[in-house]
Tab-separated table of C-alpha atoms in Angstrom:
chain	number	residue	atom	x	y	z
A	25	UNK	CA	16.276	-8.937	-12.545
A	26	UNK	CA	18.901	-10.724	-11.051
A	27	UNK	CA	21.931	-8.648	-8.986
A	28	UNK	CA	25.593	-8.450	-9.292
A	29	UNK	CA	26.347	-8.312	-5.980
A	30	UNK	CA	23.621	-9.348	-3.334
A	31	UNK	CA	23.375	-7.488	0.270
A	32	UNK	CA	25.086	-8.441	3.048
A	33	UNK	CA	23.528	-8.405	6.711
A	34	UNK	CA	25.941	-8.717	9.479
A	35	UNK	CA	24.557	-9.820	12.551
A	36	UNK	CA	20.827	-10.689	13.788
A	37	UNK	CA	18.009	-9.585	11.859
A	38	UNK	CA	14.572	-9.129	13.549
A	39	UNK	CA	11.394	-9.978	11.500
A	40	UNK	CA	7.692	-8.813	12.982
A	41	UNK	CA	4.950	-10.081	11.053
A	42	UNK	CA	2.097	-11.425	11.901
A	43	UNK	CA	1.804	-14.288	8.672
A	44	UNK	CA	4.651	-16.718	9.291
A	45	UNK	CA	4.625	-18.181	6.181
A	46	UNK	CA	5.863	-14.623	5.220
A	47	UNK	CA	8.259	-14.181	8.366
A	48	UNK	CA	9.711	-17.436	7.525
A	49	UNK	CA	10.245	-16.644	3.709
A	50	UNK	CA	12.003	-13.207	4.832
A	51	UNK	CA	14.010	-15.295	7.486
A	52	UNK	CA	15.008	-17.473	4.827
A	53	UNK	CA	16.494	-14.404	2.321
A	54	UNK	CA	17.834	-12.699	5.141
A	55	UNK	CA	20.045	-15.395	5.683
A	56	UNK	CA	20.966	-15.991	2.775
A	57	UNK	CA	21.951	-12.415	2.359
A	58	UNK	CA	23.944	-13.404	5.437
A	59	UNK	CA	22.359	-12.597	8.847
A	60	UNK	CA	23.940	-15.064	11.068
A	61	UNK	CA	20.132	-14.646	13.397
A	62	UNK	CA	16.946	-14.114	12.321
A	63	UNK	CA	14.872	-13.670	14.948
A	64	UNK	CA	10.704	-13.933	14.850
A	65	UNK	CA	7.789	-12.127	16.598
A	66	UNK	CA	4.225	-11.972	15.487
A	67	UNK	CA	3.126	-9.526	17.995
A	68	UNK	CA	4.728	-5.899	19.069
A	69	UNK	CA	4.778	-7.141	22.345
A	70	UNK	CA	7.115	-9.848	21.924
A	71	UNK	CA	9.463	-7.575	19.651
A	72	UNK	CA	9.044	-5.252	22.362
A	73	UNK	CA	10.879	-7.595	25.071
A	74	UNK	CA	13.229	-8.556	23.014
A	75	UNK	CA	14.271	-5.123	21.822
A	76	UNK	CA	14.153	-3.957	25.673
A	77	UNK	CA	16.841	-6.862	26.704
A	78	UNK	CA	19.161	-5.413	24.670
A	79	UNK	CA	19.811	-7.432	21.919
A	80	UNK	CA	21.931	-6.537	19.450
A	81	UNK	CA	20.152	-6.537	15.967
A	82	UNK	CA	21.278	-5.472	12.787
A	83	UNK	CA	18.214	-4.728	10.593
A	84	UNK	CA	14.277	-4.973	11.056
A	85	UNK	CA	11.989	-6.074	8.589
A	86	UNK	CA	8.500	-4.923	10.115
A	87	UNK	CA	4.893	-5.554	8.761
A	88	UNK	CA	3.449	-2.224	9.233
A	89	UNK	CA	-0.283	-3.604	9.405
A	90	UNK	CA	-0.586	-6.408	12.250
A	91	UNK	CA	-4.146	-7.365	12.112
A	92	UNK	CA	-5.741	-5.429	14.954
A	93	UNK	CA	-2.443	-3.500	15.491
A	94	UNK	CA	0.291	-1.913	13.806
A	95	UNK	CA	4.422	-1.921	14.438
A	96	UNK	CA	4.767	1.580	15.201
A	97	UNK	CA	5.994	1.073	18.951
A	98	UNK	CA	8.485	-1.859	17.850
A	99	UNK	CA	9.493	0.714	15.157
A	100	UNK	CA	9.752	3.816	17.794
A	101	UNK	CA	11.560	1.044	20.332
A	102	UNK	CA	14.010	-0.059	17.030
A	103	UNK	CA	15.009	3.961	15.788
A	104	UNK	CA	15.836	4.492	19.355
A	105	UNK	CA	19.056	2.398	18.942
A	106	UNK	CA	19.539	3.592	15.963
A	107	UNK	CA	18.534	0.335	13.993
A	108	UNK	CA	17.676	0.147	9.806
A	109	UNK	CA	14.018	-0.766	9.761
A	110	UNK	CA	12.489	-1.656	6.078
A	111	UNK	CA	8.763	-2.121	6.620
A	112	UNK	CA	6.354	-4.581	4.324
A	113	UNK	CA	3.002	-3.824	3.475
A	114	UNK	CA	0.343	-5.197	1.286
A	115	UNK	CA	-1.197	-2.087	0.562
A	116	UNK	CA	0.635	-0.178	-2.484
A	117	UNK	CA	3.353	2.624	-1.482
A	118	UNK	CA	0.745	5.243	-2.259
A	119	UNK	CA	-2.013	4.004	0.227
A	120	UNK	CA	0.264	3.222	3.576
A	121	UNK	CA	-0.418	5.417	6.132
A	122	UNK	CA	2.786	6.542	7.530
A	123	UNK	CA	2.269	9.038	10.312
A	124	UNK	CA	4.448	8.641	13.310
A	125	UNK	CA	6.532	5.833	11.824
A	126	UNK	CA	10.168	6.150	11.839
A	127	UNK	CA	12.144	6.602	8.800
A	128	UNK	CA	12.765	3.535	6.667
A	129	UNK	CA	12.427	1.613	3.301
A	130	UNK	CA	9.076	0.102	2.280
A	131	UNK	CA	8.695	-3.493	0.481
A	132	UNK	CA	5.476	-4.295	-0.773
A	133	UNK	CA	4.389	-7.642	-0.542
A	134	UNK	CA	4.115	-9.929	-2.294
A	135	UNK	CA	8.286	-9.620	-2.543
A	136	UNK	CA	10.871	-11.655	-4.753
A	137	UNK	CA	14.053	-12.044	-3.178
A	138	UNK	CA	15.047	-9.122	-5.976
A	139	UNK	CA	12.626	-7.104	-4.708
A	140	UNK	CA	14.218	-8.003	-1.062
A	141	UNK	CA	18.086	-7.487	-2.138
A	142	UNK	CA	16.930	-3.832	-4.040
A	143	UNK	CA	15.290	-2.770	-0.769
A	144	UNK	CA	18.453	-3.751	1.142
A	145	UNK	CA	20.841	-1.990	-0.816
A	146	UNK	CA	18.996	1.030	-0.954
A	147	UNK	CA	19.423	0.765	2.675
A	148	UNK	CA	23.197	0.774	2.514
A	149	UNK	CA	23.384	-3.034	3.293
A	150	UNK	CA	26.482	-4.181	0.500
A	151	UNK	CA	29.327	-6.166	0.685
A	152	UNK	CA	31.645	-4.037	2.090
């Protein structure tokens, strides 16, 4: 499926995921849907420090499921300011655990940049 009108990101977008050929792939479409940053952690506690220095970000695209830990706190640290968080998983929609997460989208990997732009628009992120 291919869209009319793609998403557009303003600002820096922060990506936690522990694969980096993924983080890099979802740095890649986030720019192109026009994030002018994409930053990259593949721990919580380097999202952690950079969410604590007050960064401004936009949107974050968090792995829920980081090997022997999981993004909740980054996610806690993110709905604290308030920010969009759209979380990826490789477990089907059904199956993620969800308890004490914030609100937010979920993409399930693997993801086409369709599947990317639906997710973000859902979320209110459109050409304004």
């Amino acid at each position: 499926m291919t869209l009319c009108a793609p998403p557009r990101i303003d600002g820096t977008a922060l990506v936690l995921e522990d694969a980096m050929i993924v983080a890099y792939d979802a740095a890649a479409m986030l720019s192109e849907f026009g994030a002018r940053d994409v930053v990259i952690f593949g721990t919580v506690d380097e999202a952690l420090q950079h969410i604590a220095g007050g960064n401004d970000i936009s949107m974050a695209l968090l792995d829920i499921n980081l090997g022997d830990e999981t993004s909740l706190e980054a996610a806690k640290a993110l709905r604290e300011r308030a920010v969009p968080i759209l979380y990826s998983t490789g477990y089907d929609e059904k199956s993620v655990v969800m308890d004490g997460f914030p609100e937010g989208k979920i993409l399930i990997k693997p993801f086409t940049d369709d599947d990317f732009a639906q997710a973000l628009i859902s979320m209110g992120f459109v050409e304004a």
